[in-house]
Amino acid sequence: ILTKMLNQEEEEVHVIVKQAKIYIEGHLEEELSVASLAEIFYVSPNYFSRLFKRMEGEGCNEYIVRKRMEKAKQLLDTTNFSSNRIASMVGYSDPNYFSITFKKRYGKSPLHYRNEGEKHE
């Protein structure tokens, strides 16, 4: 019985993280934080944070930034939207902070990234 209860608890943990990841990817343009996500899933922020890190191998905030940057890169590759508009679309109210974060991850500014991509076409 104890093993069954532990397995059931582990499955519930997987479900919380899985649902959180789906929620994050569907709401990248919104304000996202560990606290807001924990509230949505009715757990404490500390528990949610530890749970996410244990299940995903990276912190929730790192996951959010990574997903935002991946979406930004995809938008730069497939649209003509301005860098400022893309920043807003992936949850950054400050376009300068978006550019700094993008450059930190990919080694070039969003504009430089787009211009390099256009040269290879």
CSV table of N, CA and C in Angstrom, one decimal:
chain,number,residue,atom,x,y,z
A,1,ILE,N,0.8,-1.2,0.0
A,1,ILE,CA,0.0,0.0,0.0
A,1,ILE,C,0.9,1.3,0.0
A,2,LEU,N,1.9,1.2,0.8
A,2,LEU,CA,2.8,2.4,0.9
A,2,LEU,C,3.5,2.6,-0.5
A,3,THR,N,3.9,1.6,-1.1
A,3,THR,CA,4.6,1.7,-2.4
A,3,THR,C,3.6,2.3,-3.4
A,4,LYS,N,2.3,1.8,-3.4
A,4,LYS,CA,1.3,2.3,-4.3
A,4,LYS,C,1.1,3.8,-4.0
A,5,MET,N,1.0,4.2,-2.8
A,5,MET,CA,0.8,5.6,-2.4
A,5,MET,C,2.0,6.5,-2.9
A,6,LEU,N,3.2,6.0,-2.8
A,6,LEU,CA,4.4,6.8,-3.2
A,6,LEU,C,4.4,6.9,-4.7
A,7,ASN,N,4.0,5.8,-5.4
A,7,ASN,CA,3.9,5.9,-6.9
A,7,ASN,C,2.8,6.9,-7.4
A,8,GLN,N,1.7,6.9,-6.7
A,8,GLN,CA,0.6,7.8,-7.0
A,8,GLN,C,1.1,9.2,-6.8
A,9,GLU,N,1.8,9.5,-5.7
A,9,GLU,CA,2.3,10.8,-5.4
A,9,GLU,C,3.3,11.2,-6.5
A,10,GLU,N,4.1,10.3,-6.9
A,10,GLU,CA,5.1,10.6,-7.9
A,10,GLU,C,4.4,11.0,-9.3
A,11,GLU,N,3.3,10.3,-9.6
A,11,GLU,CA,2.6,10.5,-10.8
A,11,GLU,C,1.9,11.9,-10.7
A,12,GLU,N,1.4,12.3,-9.6
A,12,GLU,CA,0.9,13.6,-9.4
A,12,GLU,C,1.9,14.7,-9.6
A,13,VAL,N,3.1,14.5,-9.1
A,13,VAL,CA,4.2,15.4,-9.3
A,13,VAL,C,4.5,15.6,-10.8
A,14,HIS,N,4.6,14.5,-11.5
A,14,HIS,CA,4.8,14.5,-12.9
A,14,HIS,C,3.7,15.4,-13.6
A,15,VAL,N,2.5,15.2,-13.2
A,15,VAL,CA,1.3,15.9,-13.8
A,15,VAL,C,1.5,17.4,-13.5
A,16,ILE,N,1.8,17.8,-12.3
A,16,ILE,CA,2.0,19.2,-12.0
A,16,ILE,C,3.0,19.9,-12.9
A,17,VAL,N,4.2,19.2,-13.1
A,17,VAL,CA,5.2,19.8,-13.9
A,17,VAL,C,4.8,19.8,-15.3
A,18,LYS,N,4.2,18.7,-15.8
A,18,LYS,CA,3.8,18.6,-17.2
A,18,LYS,C,2.8,19.7,-17.5
A,19,GLN,N,1.8,19.9,-16.6
A,19,GLN,CA,0.8,20.9,-16.8
A,19,GLN,C,1.4,22.3,-16.8
A,20,ALA,N,2.4,22.5,-15.9
A,20,ALA,CA,3.1,23.8,-15.7
A,20,ALA,C,3.8,24.1,-17.0
A,21,LYS,N,4.5,23.2,-17.6
A,21,LYS,CA,5.2,23.4,-18.9
A,21,LYS,C,4.2,23.8,-20.0
A,22,ILE,N,3.1,23.1,-20.1
A,22,ILE,CA,2.1,23.4,-21.1
A,22,ILE,C,1.6,24.8,-20.9
A,23,TYR,N,1.3,25.2,-19.6
A,23,TYR,CA,0.8,26.5,-19.3
A,23,TYR,C,1.9,27.6,-19.7
A,24,ILE,N,3.1,27.3,-19.3
A,24,ILE,CA,4.2,28.3,-19.6
A,24,ILE,C,4.2,28.5,-21.1
A,25,GLU,N,4.3,27.5,-21.9
A,25,GLU,CA,4.4,27.6,-23.4
A,25,GLU,C,3.2,28.3,-24.0
A,26,GLY,N,2.1,28.2,-23.4
A,26,GLY,CA,0.9,28.9,-23.9
A,26,GLY,C,0.7,30.3,-23.4
A,27,HIS,N,1.5,30.7,-22.5
A,27,HIS,CA,1.4,32.0,-21.9
A,27,HIS,C,2.7,32.8,-21.8
A,28,LEU,N,3.6,32.6,-22.8
A,28,LEU,CA,4.9,33.2,-22.7
A,28,LEU,C,4.8,34.7,-22.7
A,29,GLU,N,3.8,35.3,-23.3
A,29,GLU,CA,3.7,36.8,-23.4
A,29,GLU,C,3.3,37.4,-22.1
A,30,GLU,N,2.8,36.6,-21.1
A,30,GLU,CA,2.3,37.1,-19.8
A,30,GLU,C,3.4,37.1,-18.8
A,31,GLU,N,3.1,37.8,-17.7
A,31,GLU,CA,4.0,37.8,-16.5
A,31,GLU,C,4.0,36.4,-15.9
A,32,LEU,N,5.1,35.7,-15.9
A,32,LEU,CA,5.2,34.4,-15.3
A,32,LEU,C,6.3,34.4,-14.2
A,33,SER,N,5.9,33.7,-13.1
A,33,SER,CA,6.9,33.6,-12.0
A,33,SER,C,6.6,32.3,-11.3
A,34,VAL,N,7.6,31.8,-10.5
A,34,VAL,CA,7.4,30.6,-9.7
A,34,VAL,C,6.2,30.8,-8.8
A,35,ALA,N,6.0,32.0,-8.2
A,35,ALA,CA,4.9,32.2,-7.3
A,35,ALA,C,3.6,32.2,-8.0
A,36,SER,N,3.5,32.8,-9.2
A,36,SER,CA,2.2,32.7,-9.9
A,36,SER,C,1.9,31.3,-10.4
A,37,LEU,N,2.8,30.6,-10.8
A,37,LEU,CA,2.6,29.2,-11.3
A,37,LEU,C,2.2,28.3,-10.1
A,38,ALA,N,2.9,28.5,-9.0
A,38,ALA,CA,2.6,27.7,-7.8
A,38,ALA,C,1.1,28.0,-7.4
A,39,GLU,N,0.7,29.2,-7.5
A,39,GLU,CA,-0.7,29.5,-7.1
A,39,GLU,C,-1.7,28.9,-8.0
A,40,ILE,N,-1.4,28.8,-9.3
A,40,ILE,CA,-2.2,28.2,-10.3
A,40,ILE,C,-2.4,26.7,-10.0
A,41,PHE,N,-1.3,26.1,-9.5
A,41,PHE,CA,-1.3,24.6,-9.3
A,41,PHE,C,-1.5,24.3,-7.8
A,42,TYR,N,-1.9,25.3,-7.0
A,42,TYR,CA,-2.2,25.0,-5.6
A,42,TYR,C,-1.1,24.4,-4.8
A,43,VAL,N,0.1,24.8,-5.0
A,43,VAL,CA,1.2,24.3,-4.2
A,43,VAL,C,2.0,25.6,-3.7
A,44,SER,N,2.9,25.4,-2.8
A,44,SER,CA,3.7,26.5,-2.3
A,44,SER,C,4.8,26.8,-3.3
A,45,PRO,N,5.3,28.0,-3.4
A,45,PRO,CA,6.3,28.4,-4.4
A,45,PRO,C,7.6,27.6,-4.1
A,46,ASN,N,8.0,27.4,-2.9
A,46,ASN,CA,9.2,26.6,-2.6
A,46,ASN,C,9.1,25.1,-3.1
A,47,TYR,N,7.9,24.5,-2.8
A,47,TYR,CA,7.7,23.2,-3.3
A,47,TYR,C,7.7,23.1,-4.8
A,48,PHE,N,7.0,24.0,-5.4
A,48,PHE,CA,6.9,24.0,-6.9
A,48,PHE,C,8.3,24.2,-7.5
A,49,SER,N,9.1,25.1,-6.9
A,49,SER,CA,10.4,25.4,-7.5
A,49,SER,C,11.3,24.1,-7.3
A,50,ARG,N,11.3,23.5,-6.2
A,50,ARG,CA,12.1,22.3,-6.0
A,50,ARG,C,11.6,21.1,-6.9
A,51,LEU,N,10.3,21.0,-7.0
A,51,LEU,CA,9.7,20.0,-7.8
A,51,LEU,C,10.1,20.1,-9.3
A,52,PHE,N,10.0,21.3,-9.8
A,52,PHE,CA,10.3,21.6,-11.2
A,52,PHE,C,11.8,21.3,-11.5
A,53,LYS,N,12.6,21.8,-10.6
A,53,LYS,CA,14.1,21.6,-10.8
A,53,LYS,C,14.4,20.1,-10.7
A,54,ARG,N,13.8,19.3,-9.8
A,54,ARG,CA,14.0,17.9,-9.7
A,54,ARG,C,13.5,17.1,-10.9
A,55,MET,N,12.4,17.5,-11.5
A,55,MET,CA,11.8,16.8,-12.6
A,55,MET,C,12.5,17.2,-14.0
A,56,GLU,N,12.9,18.5,-14.1
A,56,GLU,CA,13.3,19.0,-15.4
A,56,GLU,C,14.8,19.2,-15.4
A,57,GLY,N,15.5,19.2,-14.3
A,57,GLY,CA,17.0,19.4,-14.3
A,57,GLY,C,17.4,20.9,-14.5
A,58,GLU,N,16.4,21.8,-14.6
A,58,GLU,CA,16.7,23.2,-14.6
A,58,GLU,C,15.6,23.9,-13.8
A,59,GLY,N,15.9,25.1,-13.3
A,59,GLY,CA,14.9,25.8,-12.6
A,59,GLY,C,13.8,26.3,-13.4
A,60,CYS,N,12.7,26.6,-12.8
A,60,CYS,CA,11.5,27.1,-13.6
A,60,CYS,C,11.8,28.4,-14.3
A,61,ASN,N,12.5,29.3,-13.6
A,61,ASN,CA,12.8,30.6,-14.3
A,61,ASN,C,13.7,30.4,-15.5
A,62,GLU,N,14.7,29.5,-15.4
A,62,GLU,CA,15.6,29.2,-16.5
A,62,GLU,C,14.8,28.6,-17.6
A,63,TYR,N,13.8,27.8,-17.3
A,63,TYR,CA,13.0,27.1,-18.3
A,63,TYR,C,12.2,28.2,-19.0
A,64,ILE,N,11.6,29.1,-18.3
A,64,ILE,CA,10.8,30.2,-18.9
A,64,ILE,C,11.6,31.0,-19.8
A,65,VAL,N,12.8,31.4,-19.4
A,65,VAL,CA,13.7,32.2,-20.2
A,65,VAL,C,14.1,31.5,-21.5
A,66,ARG,N,14.4,30.2,-21.3
A,66,ARG,CA,14.8,29.4,-22.5
A,66,ARG,C,13.7,29.3,-23.5
A,67,LYS,N,12.5,29.0,-23.0
A,67,LYS,CA,11.3,28.9,-23.9
A,67,LYS,C,11.0,30.3,-24.6
A,68,ARG,N,11.2,31.4,-23.9
A,68,ARG,CA,11.0,32.7,-24.5
A,68,ARG,C,12.0,33.0,-25.5
A,69,MET,N,13.2,32.6,-25.3
A,69,MET,CA,14.3,32.9,-26.3
A,69,MET,C,14.1,32.0,-27.5
A,70,GLU,N,13.7,30.7,-27.3
A,70,GLU,CA,13.4,29.9,-28.4
A,70,GLU,C,12.3,30.4,-29.3
A,71,LYS,N,11.2,30.9,-28.7
A,71,LYS,CA,10.1,31.5,-29.4
A,71,LYS,C,10.6,32.8,-30.1
A,72,ALA,N,11.4,33.6,-29.5
A,72,ALA,CA,11.9,34.8,-30.1
A,72,ALA,C,12.7,34.5,-31.3
A,73,LYS,N,13.5,33.5,-31.2
A,73,LYS,CA,14.4,33.1,-32.3
A,73,LYS,C,13.5,32.6,-33.5
A,74,GLN,N,12.5,31.8,-33.2
A,74,GLN,CA,11.6,31.3,-34.2
A,74,GLN,C,10.9,32.5,-34.9
A,75,LEU,N,10.4,33.5,-34.1
A,75,LEU,CA,9.7,34.6,-34.7
A,75,LEU,C,10.7,35.5,-35.5
A,76,LEU,N,11.9,35.6,-35.1
A,76,LEU,CA,12.9,36.3,-35.9
A,76,LEU,C,13.1,35.6,-37.2
A,77,ASP,N,13.1,34.3,-37.2
A,77,ASP,CA,13.3,33.5,-38.4
A,77,ASP,C,12.2,33.5,-39.4
A,78,THR,N,11.0,33.6,-38.8
A,78,THR,CA,9.8,33.4,-39.7
A,78,THR,C,8.9,34.6,-39.9
A,79,THR,N,9.2,35.7,-39.2
A,79,THR,CA,8.3,36.9,-39.4
A,79,THR,C,9.2,38.2,-39.7
A,80,ASN,N,8.5,39.2,-40.0
A,80,ASN,CA,9.2,40.5,-40.2
A,80,ASN,C,8.9,41.5,-39.0
A,81,PHE,N,8.3,40.9,-37.9
A,81,PHE,CA,8.0,41.7,-36.8
A,81,PHE,C,9.3,42.4,-36.2
A,82,SER,N,9.1,43.6,-35.7
A,82,SER,CA,10.2,44.3,-35.1
A,82,SER,C,10.7,43.6,-33.8
A,83,SER,N,11.9,43.9,-33.5
A,83,SER,CA,12.5,43.3,-32.3
A,83,SER,C,11.6,43.7,-31.0
A,84,ASN,N,11.2,44.9,-31.0
A,84,ASN,CA,10.3,45.4,-29.9
A,84,ASN,C,9.0,44.6,-29.8
A,85,ARG,N,8.4,44.4,-31.0
A,85,ARG,CA,7.2,43.6,-31.0
A,85,ARG,C,7.4,42.2,-30.5
A,86,ILE,N,8.5,41.6,-31.0
A,86,ILE,CA,8.8,40.2,-30.6
A,86,ILE,C,9.1,40.2,-29.1
A,87,ALA,N,9.8,41.2,-28.6
A,87,ALA,CA,10.0,41.2,-27.1
A,87,ALA,C,8.7,41.2,-26.4
A,88,SER,N,7.8,41.9,-26.8
A,88,SER,CA,6.4,42.0,-26.2
A,88,SER,C,5.7,40.6,-26.3
A,89,MET,N,5.8,40.0,-27.5
A,89,MET,CA,5.2,38.7,-27.7
A,89,MET,C,5.7,37.6,-26.9
A,90,VAL,N,7.0,37.7,-26.4
A,90,VAL,CA,7.5,36.7,-25.6
A,90,VAL,C,7.7,37.1,-24.1
A,91,GLY,N,7.0,38.1,-23.7
A,91,GLY,CA,6.9,38.5,-22.3
A,91,GLY,C,7.8,39.5,-21.8
A,92,TYR,N,8.5,40.2,-22.6
A,92,TYR,CA,9.4,41.2,-22.1
A,92,TYR,C,8.9,42.6,-22.4
A,93,SER,N,8.6,43.4,-21.3
A,93,SER,CA,8.1,44.7,-21.4
A,93,SER,C,9.2,45.7,-21.8
A,94,ASP,N,10.4,45.3,-21.5
A,94,ASP,CA,11.6,46.2,-21.8
A,94,ASP,C,12.4,45.6,-22.9
A,95,PRO,N,12.3,46.2,-24.1
A,95,PRO,CA,13.0,45.7,-25.3
A,95,PRO,C,14.5,45.6,-25.1
A,96,ASN,N,15.1,46.5,-24.3
A,96,ASN,CA,16.5,46.5,-24.1
A,96,ASN,C,16.9,45.3,-23.3
A,97,TYR,N,16.1,45.0,-22.3
A,97,TYR,CA,16.4,43.8,-21.5
A,97,TYR,C,16.2,42.5,-22.3
A,98,PHE,N,15.2,42.5,-23.2
A,98,PHE,CA,15.1,41.4,-24.1
A,98,PHE,C,16.3,41.2,-25.0
A,99,SER,N,16.8,42.3,-25.5
A,99,SER,CA,18.0,42.2,-26.4
A,99,SER,C,19.2,41.7,-25.6
A,100,ILE,N,19.4,42.2,-24.4
A,100,ILE,CA,20.5,41.7,-23.5
A,100,ILE,C,20.4,40.2,-23.3
A,101,THR,N,19.2,39.8,-22.9
A,101,THR,CA,19.0,38.4,-22.7
A,101,THR,C,19.2,37.5,-23.9
A,102,PHE,N,18.7,38.0,-25.0
A,102,PHE,CA,18.9,37.3,-26.3
A,102,PHE,C,20.4,37.2,-26.6
A,103,LYS,N,21.1,38.3,-26.5
A,103,LYS,CA,22.5,38.3,-26.8
A,103,LYS,C,23.3,37.4,-25.9
A,104,LYS,N,22.9,37.4,-24.6
A,104,LYS,CA,23.6,36.5,-23.6
A,104,LYS,C,23.4,35.0,-24.0
A,105,ARG,N,22.2,34.7,-24.5
A,105,ARG,CA,22.0,33.3,-24.9
A,105,ARG,C,22.6,32.9,-26.2
A,106,TYR,N,22.5,33.8,-27.2
A,106,TYR,CA,22.9,33.4,-28.6
A,106,TYR,C,24.1,34.1,-29.1
A,107,GLY,N,24.7,35.0,-28.3
A,107,GLY,CA,25.9,35.6,-28.7
A,107,GLY,C,25.8,36.8,-29.7
A,108,LYS,N,24.6,37.2,-30.0
A,108,LYS,CA,24.3,38.3,-30.9
A,108,LYS,C,23.0,38.9,-30.6
A,109,SER,N,22.8,40.2,-30.9
A,109,SER,CA,21.6,40.8,-30.7
A,109,SER,C,20.5,40.2,-31.6
A,110,PRO,N,19.2,40.5,-31.3
A,110,PRO,CA,18.1,40.0,-32.2
A,110,PRO,C,18.3,40.5,-33.6
A,111,LEU,N,18.6,41.8,-33.7
A,111,LEU,CA,18.7,42.4,-35.1
A,111,LEU,C,19.9,41.7,-35.8
A,112,HIS,N,21.0,41.6,-35.2
A,112,HIS,CA,22.2,40.9,-35.8
A,112,HIS,C,21.9,39.5,-36.2
A,113,TYR,N,21.2,38.8,-35.3
A,113,TYR,CA,20.8,37.4,-35.6
A,113,TYR,C,19.9,37.4,-36.9
A,114,ARG,N,18.9,38.3,-36.9
A,114,ARG,CA,18.1,38.3,-38.1
A,114,ARG,C,18.8,38.6,-39.4
A,115,ASN,N,19.7,39.6,-39.3
A,115,ASN,CA,20.4,40.1,-40.5
A,115,ASN,C,21.4,39.0,-41.0
A,116,GLU,N,22.0,38.2,-40.0
A,116,GLU,CA,22.8,37.1,-40.4
A,116,GLU,C,22.0,36.0,-41.1
A,117,GLY,N,20.9,35.8,-40.6
A,117,GLY,CA,20.0,34.7,-41.2
A,117,GLY,C,19.6,35.1,-42.6
A,118,GLU,N,19.3,36.4,-42.9
A,118,GLU,CA,18.9,36.8,-44.2
A,118,GLU,C,20.0,36.7,-45.2
A,119,LYS,N,21.3,36.8,-44.8
A,119,LYS,CA,22.4,36.7,-45.7
A,119,LYS,C,22.5,35.3,-46.2
A,120,HIS,N,22.1,34.3,-45.4
A,120,HIS,CA,22.3,32.9,-45.8
A,120,HIS,C,21.2,32.4,-46.7
A,121,GLU,N,20.1,33.2,-46.9
A,121,GLU,CA,19.0,32.8,-47.8
A,121,GLU,C,19.3,33.0,-49.2
